[in-house]
């Protein structure tokens, strides 16, 4: 039997981090089992579904590197749904219920008052009195006793189906509802394993009852633990970004995010050990992945862990690729980004490589190219020189720079003029405060290159300012 699994996002919003985790687990399971992974866009809710979200969801999955083998648009299958609805009406397994929302809420209120489970057991369930098909279609639920299904993660799950009452399956033949369409599509698409969030457990008994009515085979179920915020409530916007695209914007690297998502509720039996313990590429995950290693309890979204993983991936990046990836963030952060010549960008990017947590951090880390740095006395003197000596060194540098022509104010000529002085007076005592004066930082891109990029005037201005700070 070929394993066939699906991810079924509704295009009513951007790809949620929890749905991305579900997609990843389905993908990993399919690849591990040499099966088929299907993307099914569940757009039957026409009012809330939007094409732009469908596009965004697909782009976000592609960005993560999660590819699908087949694609299905649910609304294009409406004839199939209709056929099954008609079959069930004919067999008197579903029926038209004419009750209005108002009547139903009155009934619900009364049941609550009487401490009964709210449910609708319709007096039209035998279909006799409602020949002109008023209202909506409901499932004639005669199930008694317990309904049991085996879940590959949670074990035996038991429910009492009579509590569901005659539940709704469609607004009409053209507008089937979630539980009905999902059941038909899963069976029709020969889905073997339904791997989805635990929040769908309450839907499963309804789907099983519909399967039974239609004579469909039952697929295997695996309900994934919820993704929780730090406070252990279900991850939502108030915990921070929930859309995958937001993480892209924030400067996370797709393979790092995938690595992090994989560990939200899953861990391989055998650990790698060492500092690489939690680091897995998508290719590495495929042979390791197993549904039996998924935990039952909720999985906390720990942003610190994501940041750590992201840093690990950034440090492992090829220098050229890093520079290329960082450049759009530079452009996004600084309108005058063009002062940094593309030829220098790689060396600047490489210099920052070990310090970045996200790509977006580059914006702040190279701020000194674009605005005056904040220069602090303690930082100028951090390497131990006296204020007096340090000031004298900065004045000496200034003297060497002043007579230079603007046109020949290059990294190379600065190097030539200043290095001999630094070598005689101690490189550290001279170059350290020079760097701090220009950048405000204790580490930066090549000092003479920085001076060239910001230009003669700015270099002089910053040296004067640092001298003033020391006075
Ligand atoms: N469309 C449903 C959702 O967005 C998924 C349904 C399912 O996986 O059965 O949550």
XYZ file of C-alpha atoms and ligand atoms in Angstrom:
481
model
C 0.000 0.000 0.000
C 1.410 3.379 -0.968
C 1.231 5.912 1.807
C -0.774 8.967 0.759
C -1.001 11.957 3.077
C -2.210 15.494 2.724
C -2.019 18.952 4.186
C -5.318 20.770 3.927
C -4.908 24.485 4.616
C -7.850 26.824 4.266
C -6.876 29.935 2.288
C -8.403 32.257 4.853
C -5.089 33.679 6.106
C -1.328 33.337 5.673
C 0.397 30.017 6.409
C 0.362 29.641 10.204
C 3.448 28.280 11.916
C 1.347 25.378 13.323
C 0.072 24.463 9.858
C 3.635 24.629 8.556
C 4.645 22.142 11.280
C 1.743 19.857 10.244
C 2.806 20.189 6.601
C 6.392 19.314 7.510
C 5.390 16.199 9.478
C 3.175 15.009 6.608
C 5.979 15.685 4.148
C 8.580 13.877 6.260
C 6.298 10.897 6.793
C 5.493 10.664 3.074
C 9.161 10.894 2.060
C 10.208 8.423 4.747
C 7.578 5.941 3.553
C 8.244 6.616 -0.141
C 4.669 7.812 -0.325
C 2.781 10.740 -1.812
C 2.288 14.145 -0.206
C -0.710 16.132 -1.400
C -1.557 19.792 -0.971
C -5.307 20.281 -0.789
C -6.500 23.862 -0.688
C -9.708 23.807 1.343
C -11.536 26.740 -0.156
C -15.116 25.558 0.252
C -15.833 28.444 2.623
C -16.220 30.921 -0.208
C -16.805 33.951 1.962
C -13.558 33.623 3.868
C -11.303 32.075 1.209
C -9.084 34.342 -0.868
C -6.836 33.604 -3.837
C -4.036 35.784 -2.410
C -3.834 33.551 0.670
C -3.689 30.435 -1.504
C -0.730 31.999 -3.322
C 0.908 33.067 -0.079
C 0.505 29.604 1.473
C 2.116 27.957 -1.549
C 4.958 30.464 -1.586
C 5.594 29.964 2.116
C 5.689 26.152 1.726
C 8.025 26.483 -1.242
C 10.257 28.858 0.727
C 10.514 26.240 3.471
C 11.476 23.647 0.870
C 8.349 21.566 1.474
C 7.307 20.372 -1.970
C 4.129 18.500 -2.796
C 3.484 15.727 -5.308
C -0.135 16.504 -6.115
C -2.309 19.556 -5.748
C -6.065 19.650 -5.309
C -8.400 22.617 -5.115
C -11.337 21.508 -3.047
C -13.921 23.767 -4.707
C -13.147 22.147 -8.074
C -14.468 18.859 -6.713
C -17.919 20.127 -5.907
C -19.600 17.670 -8.316
C -18.118 14.768 -6.390
C -19.313 16.195 -3.074
C -22.758 16.756 -4.533
C -22.965 13.206 -5.842
C -22.322 11.819 -2.374
C -24.773 14.212 -0.741
C -27.484 13.100 -3.162
C -26.650 9.466 -2.544
C -27.066 9.931 1.215
C -30.343 11.838 0.817
C -31.648 9.024 -1.332
C -30.611 6.476 1.264
C -32.229 8.639 3.962
C -28.933 8.900 5.836
C -28.975 12.676 5.655
C -32.027 14.913 5.559
C -33.190 18.523 5.143
C -33.630 20.347 8.452
C -35.711 23.541 8.197
C -34.996 24.916 11.666
C -33.774 28.491 11.797
C -30.728 29.696 13.731
C -33.111 31.327 16.192
C -35.015 28.111 16.864
C -31.761 26.234 17.258
C -30.330 28.691 19.764
C -33.515 28.612 21.830
C -33.284 24.850 21.876
C -29.607 25.044 22.875
C -30.360 27.460 25.709
C -33.042 25.230 27.073
C -30.747 22.209 26.961
C -28.033 24.122 28.792
C -30.485 25.172 31.485
C -31.501 21.568 31.900
C -27.813 20.615 32.044
C -28.041 18.517 28.921
C -25.441 18.357 26.188
C -26.482 20.859 23.505
C -27.430 18.975 20.352
C -30.174 19.003 17.775
C -32.208 15.876 17.285
C -34.429 16.941 14.451
C -38.059 16.026 14.122
C -37.520 16.113 10.347
C -34.838 13.423 10.473
C -36.943 10.898 8.600
C -37.376 13.330 5.735
C -41.138 12.955 5.386
C -42.388 16.450 6.158
C -39.844 18.602 4.287
C -40.277 17.686 0.632
C -39.337 21.142 -0.727
C -35.852 20.929 0.801
C -35.977 23.857 3.210
C -32.989 24.602 5.439
C -29.726 22.686 5.615
C -28.626 19.073 5.305
C -28.014 17.131 8.490
C -26.671 13.703 9.278
C -29.248 11.370 10.751
C -27.200 10.265 13.696
C -28.435 6.998 15.182
C -25.068 5.975 16.591
C -25.298 4.446 20.036
C -22.708 3.380 22.563
C -19.072 4.340 22.210
C -17.155 5.276 19.122
C -13.520 4.219 19.293
C -10.659 5.013 16.972
C -6.963 4.247 17.193
C -4.642 7.192 16.995
C -0.995 6.538 16.129
C 0.112 9.180 18.621
C -2.579 9.217 21.282
C -3.586 5.554 21.344
C -7.257 4.618 21.752
C -9.612 7.597 21.588
C -13.179 7.062 22.777
C -16.199 9.320 22.314
C -19.971 9.177 22.692
C -21.410 9.864 19.239
C -25.017 10.235 20.420
C -23.942 13.524 22.032
C -23.344 14.957 18.572
C -27.027 14.897 17.685
C -28.003 15.242 14.024
C -24.978 17.290 12.970
C -24.878 19.468 9.857
C -23.134 18.267 6.696
C -24.055 20.879 4.049
C -25.848 24.179 3.603
C -27.228 22.743 0.354
C -25.984 20.495 -2.477
C -23.602 23.192 -3.689
C -22.243 24.111 -0.282
C -21.050 21.096 1.689
C -19.520 21.783 5.109
C -16.083 20.968 6.460
C -16.665 17.527 8.013
C -18.450 16.232 4.955
C -16.049 17.498 2.296
C -12.990 16.374 4.213
C -14.385 12.871 4.609
C -15.292 12.572 0.936
C -12.024 14.066 -0.276
C -9.849 11.964 2.012
C -11.565 8.780 0.830
C -11.730 9.780 -2.816
C -8.063 10.808 -2.810
C -7.183 7.484 -1.109
C -5.546 9.192 1.863
C -4.045 6.493 4.065
C -2.957 8.573 7.077
C -4.582 11.709 8.413
C -1.872 13.646 10.225
C -3.269 16.881 11.597
C -3.519 19.037 14.712
C -5.039 17.738 17.899
C -7.673 20.493 17.648
C -9.337 18.295 15.004
C -9.951 15.379 17.401
C -13.565 16.502 18.047
C -14.213 16.352 14.269
C -12.941 12.814 13.877
C -16.050 10.972 15.218
C -18.292 12.920 12.820
C -15.983 12.082 9.947
C -15.990 8.410 10.938
C -19.809 8.350 11.034
C -19.914 9.877 7.530
C -17.308 7.335 6.344
C -19.432 4.513 7.711
C -22.566 5.881 6.024
C -20.757 6.052 2.691
C -19.072 2.689 3.131
C -15.576 4.212 3.034
C -12.556 2.586 4.594
C -11.202 4.246 7.717
C -7.783 5.869 7.297
C -5.204 5.849 10.111
C -5.187 8.872 12.357
C -2.291 10.735 13.949
C -3.262 13.865 15.849
C -0.282 16.113 16.527
C 0.265 17.935 19.813
C -0.648 21.608 19.749
C 1.990 24.277 19.308
C 1.929 26.372 22.482
C 3.211 29.808 23.450
C 5.595 30.275 26.404
C 2.578 30.492 28.744
C 1.455 27.049 27.491
C -1.713 28.352 25.848
C -2.279 27.666 22.143
C 0.150 29.711 20.034
C -1.573 32.844 18.790
C -0.758 36.334 17.602
C -0.441 37.631 21.111
C 2.645 35.436 21.560
C 4.297 37.075 18.538
C 4.450 36.321 14.838
C 2.407 33.293 13.744
C 2.714 33.656 9.959
C 5.609 31.857 8.287
C 6.225 34.847 5.985
C 6.753 37.011 9.057
C 9.715 34.835 10.055
C 11.136 35.251 6.585
C 10.831 39.020 6.924
C 12.422 38.927 10.360
C 15.509 37.354 8.849
C 15.173 33.674 9.642
C 16.770 31.202 7.267
C 14.295 28.653 5.879
C 16.407 25.533 6.689
C 16.784 26.782 10.282
C 13.056 27.325 10.645
C 12.374 23.851 9.214
C 14.868 22.366 11.677
C 13.114 24.173 14.517
C 9.611 23.154 13.356
C 10.670 19.511 13.143
C 11.515 19.576 16.842
C 8.111 20.973 17.817
C 6.740 17.755 19.242
C 9.158 15.312 17.659
C 12.629 14.123 18.557
C 14.618 11.256 17.059
C 15.115 8.235 19.264
C 18.844 8.331 18.787
C 20.477 11.647 19.484
C 23.563 12.818 17.679
C 25.133 14.187 20.825
C 27.506 17.135 21.053
C 26.758 20.659 19.956
C 25.125 19.392 16.760
C 22.565 17.477 18.798
C 19.549 19.430 17.567
C 20.760 20.364 14.107
C 19.082 18.509 11.229
C 18.758 19.349 7.556
C 15.573 18.404 5.742
C 17.449 15.557 4.015
C 18.702 14.272 7.342
C 15.231 14.392 8.844
C 13.610 12.152 6.226
C 15.224 8.832 7.199
C 14.995 9.668 10.917
C 11.338 10.647 11.007
C 8.775 8.391 12.601
C 5.250 9.055 13.895
C 5.996 6.922 16.938
C 8.567 9.478 18.139
C 5.968 12.249 18.339
C 5.068 13.336 21.863
C 1.505 13.583 23.157
C 1.959 16.756 25.191
C 1.885 20.258 23.717
C 5.046 21.597 22.108
C 6.226 24.983 23.348
C 7.417 27.435 20.718
C 10.702 28.622 22.197
C 11.881 31.623 20.202
C 15.310 31.518 21.921
C 15.851 28.048 20.524
C 14.838 29.210 17.047
C 17.306 32.101 17.341
C 20.062 29.762 18.431
C 19.386 27.366 15.540
C 19.280 30.286 13.118
C 22.685 31.475 14.327
C 24.130 27.982 13.859
C 22.891 27.931 10.251
C 24.171 31.446 9.529
C 27.627 30.512 10.779
C 27.659 27.480 8.507
C 26.710 29.477 5.409
C 29.007 29.903 2.467
C 30.379 33.489 2.497
C 29.132 34.426 -0.945
C 25.667 33.097 -0.276
C 25.563 34.938 3.043
C 26.483 38.249 1.428
C 23.840 37.698 -1.245
C 21.194 36.839 1.341
C 22.029 39.789 3.562
C 22.015 42.433 0.861
C 18.201 42.783 0.574
C 18.054 43.386 4.344
C 20.699 46.100 4.018
C 18.611 47.717 1.293
C 15.519 47.436 3.417
C 17.206 49.080 6.410
C 19.189 51.892 4.809
C 18.031 54.015 1.903
C 21.609 55.115 1.212
C 22.824 51.502 1.086
C 24.633 52.210 -2.196
C 27.552 53.844 -0.337
C 28.675 50.307 0.401
C 30.296 49.021 -2.762
C 29.175 45.538 -3.763
C 32.821 44.448 -3.862
C 33.198 45.196 -0.157
C 29.924 43.758 0.885
C 31.194 40.202 1.085
C 34.001 41.098 3.477
C 31.626 43.123 5.633
C 29.080 40.301 5.636
C 31.744 37.723 6.521
C 32.950 39.862 9.364
C 29.464 39.951 10.830
C 28.800 36.245 10.201
C 29.659 35.037 13.678
C 27.592 37.725 15.388
C 24.296 37.521 13.530
C 21.255 35.865 15.053
C 18.951 36.779 12.176
C 19.725 38.239 8.761
C 17.880 41.363 9.738
C 20.414 42.044 12.499
C 22.798 43.217 9.787
C 20.823 46.473 9.599
C 21.880 47.480 13.106
C 25.327 46.003 12.896
C 26.422 48.212 10.001
C 24.639 51.345 11.160
C 27.939 53.307 11.317
C 28.073 53.442 7.540
C 24.857 55.365 7.447
C 24.717 57.489 10.591
C 26.967 58.960 13.297
C 27.991 56.318 15.834
C 27.587 56.715 19.566
C 31.158 56.834 20.907
C 31.756 56.102 24.580
C 34.900 56.930 26.508
C 35.060 53.508 28.209
C 35.005 51.788 24.844
C 37.710 54.061 23.438
C 39.902 53.181 26.414
C 38.913 49.546 26.676
C 42.304 48.236 25.571
C 44.034 50.020 28.454
C 45.673 53.185 27.013
C 45.408 56.405 29.006
C 43.010 59.097 27.835
C 45.986 61.313 27.177
C 47.874 58.832 24.964
C 44.757 57.767 23.155
C 43.872 61.341 22.381
C 47.404 61.914 21.085
C 47.109 58.905 18.763
C 43.798 60.090 17.353
C 45.282 63.567 16.818
C 48.239 62.030 15.024
C 45.908 60.091 12.733
C 43.970 63.255 12.045
C 47.183 65.070 11.100
C 48.009 62.372 8.579
C 44.546 62.467 7.074
C 44.040 66.229 6.797
C 46.468 66.853 3.938
C 45.072 63.935 1.875
C 43.172 64.680 -1.309
C 39.549 63.629 -1.339
C 40.115 61.728 -4.561
C 42.934 59.639 -3.100
C 41.198 58.945 0.194
C 41.195 55.198 -0.291
C 41.577 52.218 1.982
C 44.947 51.493 0.388
C 46.443 54.949 0.871
C 45.078 55.202 4.430
C 46.712 51.901 5.204
C 50.009 53.195 3.852
C 49.868 56.421 5.855
C 48.581 55.182 9.174
C 50.007 51.698 9.580
C 53.667 52.735 10.079
C 52.572 55.060 12.902
C 50.480 52.269 14.460
C 53.392 49.877 14.223
C 55.723 52.223 16.065
C 53.239 53.148 18.796
C 51.566 49.804 19.313
C 48.945 48.627 16.840
C 46.319 47.974 19.465
C 46.638 51.350 21.194
C 46.310 53.191 17.893
C 43.900 51.148 15.806
C 41.471 50.231 18.579
C 40.401 53.816 19.406
C 40.451 54.658 15.689
C 37.909 51.875 15.082
C 35.753 52.968 18.004
C 35.878 56.576 16.779
C 34.643 55.555 13.339
C 32.107 52.902 14.269
C 31.330 53.141 17.986
C 31.925 49.388 18.008
C 34.707 47.134 19.149
C 34.446 45.051 15.984
C 33.623 46.123 12.479
C 34.522 45.669 8.882
C 38.119 46.522 7.867
C 38.984 49.842 9.450
C 40.519 51.540 6.405
C 37.677 50.360 4.208
C 35.177 51.829 6.654
C 37.024 55.165 6.465
C 37.010 55.083 2.686
C 33.279 54.246 2.612
C 32.252 57.042 4.948
C 34.703 59.478 3.258
C 37.311 62.001 4.336
C 34.942 64.556 5.814
C 33.078 62.054 7.969
C 36.320 60.392 9.083
C 37.687 63.736 10.241
C 34.426 64.661 11.914
C 34.308 61.366 13.817
C 37.954 61.691 14.911
C 37.280 65.221 16.210
C 34.273 63.959 18.052
C 36.206 61.097 19.709
C 38.965 63.514 20.736
C 36.280 65.697 22.320
C 34.856 62.698 24.140
C 38.326 62.022 25.634
C 38.950 65.652 26.640
N -8.805 22.748 6.575
C -8.498 22.335 7.884
C -7.668 23.388 8.582
O -7.299 24.361 8.006
C -7.715 21.042 7.917
C -8.587 19.882 7.926
C -7.927 18.559 8.195
O -6.695 18.462 8.239
O -8.681 17.623 8.300
O -7.420 23.255 9.727
